[in-house]
mmCIF file of C-alpha atoms in Angstrom:
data_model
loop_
_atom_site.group_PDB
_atom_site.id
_atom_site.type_symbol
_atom_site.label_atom_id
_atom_site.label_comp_id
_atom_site.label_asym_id
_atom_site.label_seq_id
_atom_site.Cartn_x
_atom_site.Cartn_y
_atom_site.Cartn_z
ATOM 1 C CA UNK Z 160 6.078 -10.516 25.284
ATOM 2 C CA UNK Z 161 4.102 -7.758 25.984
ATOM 3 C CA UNK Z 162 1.990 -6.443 23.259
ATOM 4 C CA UNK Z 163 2.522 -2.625 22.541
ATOM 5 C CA UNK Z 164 -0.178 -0.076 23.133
ATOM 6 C CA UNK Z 165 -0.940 3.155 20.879
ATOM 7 C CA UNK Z 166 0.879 6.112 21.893
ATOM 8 C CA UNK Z 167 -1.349 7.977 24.459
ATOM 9 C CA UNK Z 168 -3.704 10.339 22.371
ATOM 10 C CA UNK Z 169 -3.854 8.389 18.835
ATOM 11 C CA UNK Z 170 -5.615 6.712 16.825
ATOM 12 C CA UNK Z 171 -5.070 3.516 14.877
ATOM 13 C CA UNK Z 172 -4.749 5.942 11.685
ATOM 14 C CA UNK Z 173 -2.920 8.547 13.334
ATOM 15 C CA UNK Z 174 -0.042 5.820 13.612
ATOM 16 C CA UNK Z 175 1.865 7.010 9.755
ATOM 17 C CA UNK Z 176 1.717 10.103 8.753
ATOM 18 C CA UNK Z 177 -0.220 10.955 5.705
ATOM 19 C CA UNK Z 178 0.754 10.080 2.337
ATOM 20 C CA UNK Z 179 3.264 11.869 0.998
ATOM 21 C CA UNK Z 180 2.356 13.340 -2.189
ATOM 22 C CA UNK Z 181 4.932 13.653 -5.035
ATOM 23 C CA UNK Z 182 5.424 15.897 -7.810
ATOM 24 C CA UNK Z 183 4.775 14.992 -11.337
ATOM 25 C CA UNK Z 184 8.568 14.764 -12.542
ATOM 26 C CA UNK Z 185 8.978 12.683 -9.599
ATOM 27 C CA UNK Z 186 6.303 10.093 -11.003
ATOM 28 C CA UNK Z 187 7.720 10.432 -14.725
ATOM 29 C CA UNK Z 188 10.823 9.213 -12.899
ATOM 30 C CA UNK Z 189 9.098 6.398 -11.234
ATOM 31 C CA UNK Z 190 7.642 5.524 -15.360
ATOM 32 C CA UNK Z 191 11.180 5.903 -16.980
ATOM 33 C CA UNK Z 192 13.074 3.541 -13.860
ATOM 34 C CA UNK Z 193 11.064 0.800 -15.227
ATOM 35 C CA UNK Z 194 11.788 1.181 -18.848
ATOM 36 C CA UNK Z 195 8.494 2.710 -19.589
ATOM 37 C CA UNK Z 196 7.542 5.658 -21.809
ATOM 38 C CA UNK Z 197 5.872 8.353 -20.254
ATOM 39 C CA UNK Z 198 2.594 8.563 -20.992
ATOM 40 C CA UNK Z 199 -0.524 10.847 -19.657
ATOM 41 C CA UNK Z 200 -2.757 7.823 -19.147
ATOM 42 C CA UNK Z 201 0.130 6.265 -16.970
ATOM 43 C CA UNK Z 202 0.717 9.298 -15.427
ATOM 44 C CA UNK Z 203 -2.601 9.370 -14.841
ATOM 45 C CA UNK Z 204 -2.605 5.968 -12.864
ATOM 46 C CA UNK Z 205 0.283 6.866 -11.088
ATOM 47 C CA UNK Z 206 -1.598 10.459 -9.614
ATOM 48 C CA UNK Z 207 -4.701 8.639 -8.782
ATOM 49 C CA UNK Z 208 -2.526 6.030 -6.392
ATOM 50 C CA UNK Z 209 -0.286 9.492 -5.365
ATOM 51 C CA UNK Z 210 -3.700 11.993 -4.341
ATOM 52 C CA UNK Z 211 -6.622 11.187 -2.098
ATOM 53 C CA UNK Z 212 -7.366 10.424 1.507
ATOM 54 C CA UNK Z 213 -7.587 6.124 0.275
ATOM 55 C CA UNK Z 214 -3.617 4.957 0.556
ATOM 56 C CA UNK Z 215 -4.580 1.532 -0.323
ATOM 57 C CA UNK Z 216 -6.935 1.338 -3.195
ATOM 58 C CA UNK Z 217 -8.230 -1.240 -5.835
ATOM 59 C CA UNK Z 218 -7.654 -1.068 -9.483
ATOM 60 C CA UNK Z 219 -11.494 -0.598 -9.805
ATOM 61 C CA UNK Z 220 -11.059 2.041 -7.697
ATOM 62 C CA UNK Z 221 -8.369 3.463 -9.832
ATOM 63 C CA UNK Z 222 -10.022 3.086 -12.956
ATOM 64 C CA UNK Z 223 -13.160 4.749 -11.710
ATOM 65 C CA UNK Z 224 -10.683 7.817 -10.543
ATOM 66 C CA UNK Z 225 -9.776 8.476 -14.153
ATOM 67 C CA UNK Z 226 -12.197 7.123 -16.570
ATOM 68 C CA UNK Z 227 -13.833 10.477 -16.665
ATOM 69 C CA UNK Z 228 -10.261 11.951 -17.989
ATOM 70 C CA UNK Z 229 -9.757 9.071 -20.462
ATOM 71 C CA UNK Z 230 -12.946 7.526 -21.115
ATOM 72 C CA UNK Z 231 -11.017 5.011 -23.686
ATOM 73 C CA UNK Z 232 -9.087 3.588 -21.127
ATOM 74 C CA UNK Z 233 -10.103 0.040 -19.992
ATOM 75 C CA UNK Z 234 -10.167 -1.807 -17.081
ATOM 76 C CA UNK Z 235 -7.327 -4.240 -18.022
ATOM 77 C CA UNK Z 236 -4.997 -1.668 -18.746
ATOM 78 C CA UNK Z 237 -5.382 0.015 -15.381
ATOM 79 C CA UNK Z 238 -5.077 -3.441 -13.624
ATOM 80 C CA UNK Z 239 -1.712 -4.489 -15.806
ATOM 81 C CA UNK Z 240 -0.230 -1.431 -15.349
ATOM 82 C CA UNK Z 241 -0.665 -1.804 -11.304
ATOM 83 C CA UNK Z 242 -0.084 -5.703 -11.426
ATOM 84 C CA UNK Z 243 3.677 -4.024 -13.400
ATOM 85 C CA UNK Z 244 4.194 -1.196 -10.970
ATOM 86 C CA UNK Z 245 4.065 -4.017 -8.285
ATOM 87 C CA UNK Z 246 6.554 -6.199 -9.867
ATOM 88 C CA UNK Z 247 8.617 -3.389 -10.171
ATOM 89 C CA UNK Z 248 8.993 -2.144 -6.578
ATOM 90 C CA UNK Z 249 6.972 1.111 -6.991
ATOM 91 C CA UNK Z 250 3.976 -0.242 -5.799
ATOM 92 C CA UNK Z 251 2.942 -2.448 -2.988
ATOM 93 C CA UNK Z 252 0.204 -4.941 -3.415
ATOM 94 C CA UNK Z 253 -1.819 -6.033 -0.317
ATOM 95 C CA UNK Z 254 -4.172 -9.443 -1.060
ATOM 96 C CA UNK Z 255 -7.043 -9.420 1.585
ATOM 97 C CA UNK Z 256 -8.884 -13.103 1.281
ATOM 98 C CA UNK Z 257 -10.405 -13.390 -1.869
ATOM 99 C CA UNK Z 258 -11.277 -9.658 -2.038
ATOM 100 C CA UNK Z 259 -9.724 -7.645 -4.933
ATOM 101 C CA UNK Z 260 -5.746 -6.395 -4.422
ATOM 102 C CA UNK Z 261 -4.809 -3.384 -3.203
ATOM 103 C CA UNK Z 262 -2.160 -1.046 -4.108
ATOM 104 C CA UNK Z 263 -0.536 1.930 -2.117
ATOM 105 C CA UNK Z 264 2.984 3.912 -3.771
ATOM 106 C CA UNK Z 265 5.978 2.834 -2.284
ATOM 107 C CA UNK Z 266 6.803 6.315 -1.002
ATOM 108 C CA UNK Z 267 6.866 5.979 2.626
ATOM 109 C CA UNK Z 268 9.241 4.188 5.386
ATOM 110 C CA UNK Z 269 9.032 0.565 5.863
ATOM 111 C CA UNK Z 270 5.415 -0.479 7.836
ATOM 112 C CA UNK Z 271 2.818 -3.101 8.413
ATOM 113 C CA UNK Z 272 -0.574 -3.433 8.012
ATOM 114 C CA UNK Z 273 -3.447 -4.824 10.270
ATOM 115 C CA UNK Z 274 -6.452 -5.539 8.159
ATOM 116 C CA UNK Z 275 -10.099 -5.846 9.368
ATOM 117 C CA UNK Z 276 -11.346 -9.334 7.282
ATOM 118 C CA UNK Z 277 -14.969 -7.889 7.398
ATOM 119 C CA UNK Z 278 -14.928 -4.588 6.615
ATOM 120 C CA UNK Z 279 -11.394 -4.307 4.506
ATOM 121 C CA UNK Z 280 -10.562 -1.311 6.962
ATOM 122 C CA UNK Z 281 -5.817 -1.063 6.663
ATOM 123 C CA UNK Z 282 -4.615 0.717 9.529
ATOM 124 C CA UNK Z 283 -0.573 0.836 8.712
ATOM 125 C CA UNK Z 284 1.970 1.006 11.423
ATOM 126 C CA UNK Z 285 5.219 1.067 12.641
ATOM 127 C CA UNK Z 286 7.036 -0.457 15.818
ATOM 128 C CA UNK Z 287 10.455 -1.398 16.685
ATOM 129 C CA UNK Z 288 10.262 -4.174 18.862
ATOM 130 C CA UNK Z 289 8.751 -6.348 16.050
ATOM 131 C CA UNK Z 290 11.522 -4.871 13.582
ATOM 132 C CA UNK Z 291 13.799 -6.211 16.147
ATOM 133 C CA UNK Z 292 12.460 -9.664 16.730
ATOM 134 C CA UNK Z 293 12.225 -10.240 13.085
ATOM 135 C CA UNK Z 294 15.777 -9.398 12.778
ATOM 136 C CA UNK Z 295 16.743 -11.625 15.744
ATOM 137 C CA UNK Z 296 14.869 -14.641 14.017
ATOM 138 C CA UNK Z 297 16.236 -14.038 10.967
ATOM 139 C CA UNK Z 298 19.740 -14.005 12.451
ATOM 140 C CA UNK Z 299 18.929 -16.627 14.552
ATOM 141 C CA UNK Z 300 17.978 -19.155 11.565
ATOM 142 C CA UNK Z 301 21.129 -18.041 9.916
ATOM 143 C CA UNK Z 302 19.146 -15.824 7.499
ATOM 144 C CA UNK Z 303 20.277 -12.867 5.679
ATOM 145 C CA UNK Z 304 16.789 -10.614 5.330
ATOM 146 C CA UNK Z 305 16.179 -9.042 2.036
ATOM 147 C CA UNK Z 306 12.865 -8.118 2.943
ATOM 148 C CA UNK Z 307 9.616 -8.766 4.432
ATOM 149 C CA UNK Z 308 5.685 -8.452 4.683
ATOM 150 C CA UNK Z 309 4.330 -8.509 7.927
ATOM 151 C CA UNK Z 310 0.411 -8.643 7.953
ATOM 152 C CA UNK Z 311 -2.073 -8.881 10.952
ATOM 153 C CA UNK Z 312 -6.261 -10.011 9.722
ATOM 154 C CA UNK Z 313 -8.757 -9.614 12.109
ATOM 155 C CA UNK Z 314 -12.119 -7.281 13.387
ATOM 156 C CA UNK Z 315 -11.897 -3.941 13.662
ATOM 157 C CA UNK Z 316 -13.738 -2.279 16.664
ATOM 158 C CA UNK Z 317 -17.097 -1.567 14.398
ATOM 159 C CA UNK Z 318 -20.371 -3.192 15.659
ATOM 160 C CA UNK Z 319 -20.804 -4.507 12.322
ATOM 161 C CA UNK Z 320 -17.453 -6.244 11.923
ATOM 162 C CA UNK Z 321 -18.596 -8.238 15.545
#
C-alpha cells in the first residue's frame, strides 16, 4: 500500500485547520456535562487549553498560563482537573515516552497524530484510506469499533532530531 503524500503546497501543520476557539458559555457547558460547578479557576483551565497557537499542551504548561490570574492555584489542581476532563471525553490526552501528557480540547473532527520522539513536535492529520483500513480490520475480526487512537513516533525533519 502506497503511503499518501501531503497535498501539493502544505505543510505537515497546514494538514487541520486551526483550533477552533469556543465561547465561554460553550466551555461552562463543557463544566456542567460533567457534573461540575462552574468555577472561574476551571474556566480558567478550560480557556488556556481553548486559546493559543500550542493545541497540545502540558499541565505545566497550563498552570504556568494562569498562575499569574490565580496565583493560589496549585499544580495538582490544574493536573486533576485535566487528568478529569480526559476521563470525561472533553479532553484528549496524548502520552509521548516518558515525557509529561499532553492535552488538546476535543473540539475538532476525528484525527491522528505523528509525534517526533526527540523533539515532542505533534503534527495532527487526517486521511481516509487509513479510516478505511481500520474499519475493514475491524470488520474483518468481527469487531464492532467504538473508537480508536492511532499514533505514529518518529524524527521530525530537524537536524537536531537526526
Amino acid at each position: 500500500m502506497e503511503i499518501p503524500k501531503l497535498p501539493r503546497g502544505y505543510t505537515q501543520d497546514e494538514l487541520i485547520e486551526p483550533q477552533t476557539q469556543l465561547s465561554e458559555s460553550h466551555l461552562k457547558s463543557m463544566l456542567r456535562s460533567m457534573n461540575l460547578k462552574v468555577t472561574n479557576q476551571r474556566l480558567s483551565i478550560l480557556k488556556a487549553l481553548n486559546k493559543g497557537p500550542k493545541s497540545h499542551v502540558t499541565a505545566k504548561d497550563v498552570f504556568e498560563k494562569i498562575r499569574s490570574e490565580y496565583p493560589h492555584i496549585g499544580f495538582a489542581t490544574v493536573y486533576r482537573f485535566l487528568k478529569e476532563t480526559s476521563r470525561f471525553g472533553i479532553t484528549s490526552e496524548l502520552r509521548i515516552g516518558h515525557a509529561p501528557a499532553r492535552y488538546e480540547l476535543k473540539i475538532r473532527e476525528h484525527h491522528h497524530h505523528i509525534v517526533c520522539i526527540k523533539c515532542g513536535k505533534i503534527i495532527e492529520f487526517q486521511n481516509e484510506i487509513i479510516e478505511k483500513q481500520i474499519h475493514k480490520i475491524s470488520k474483518d475480526h468481527n469487531f464492532s469499533m467504538e473508537h480508536h487512537i492511532f499514533e505514529l513516533y518518529g524524527r521530525c525533519n530537524k537536524s537536531s532530531c537526526q
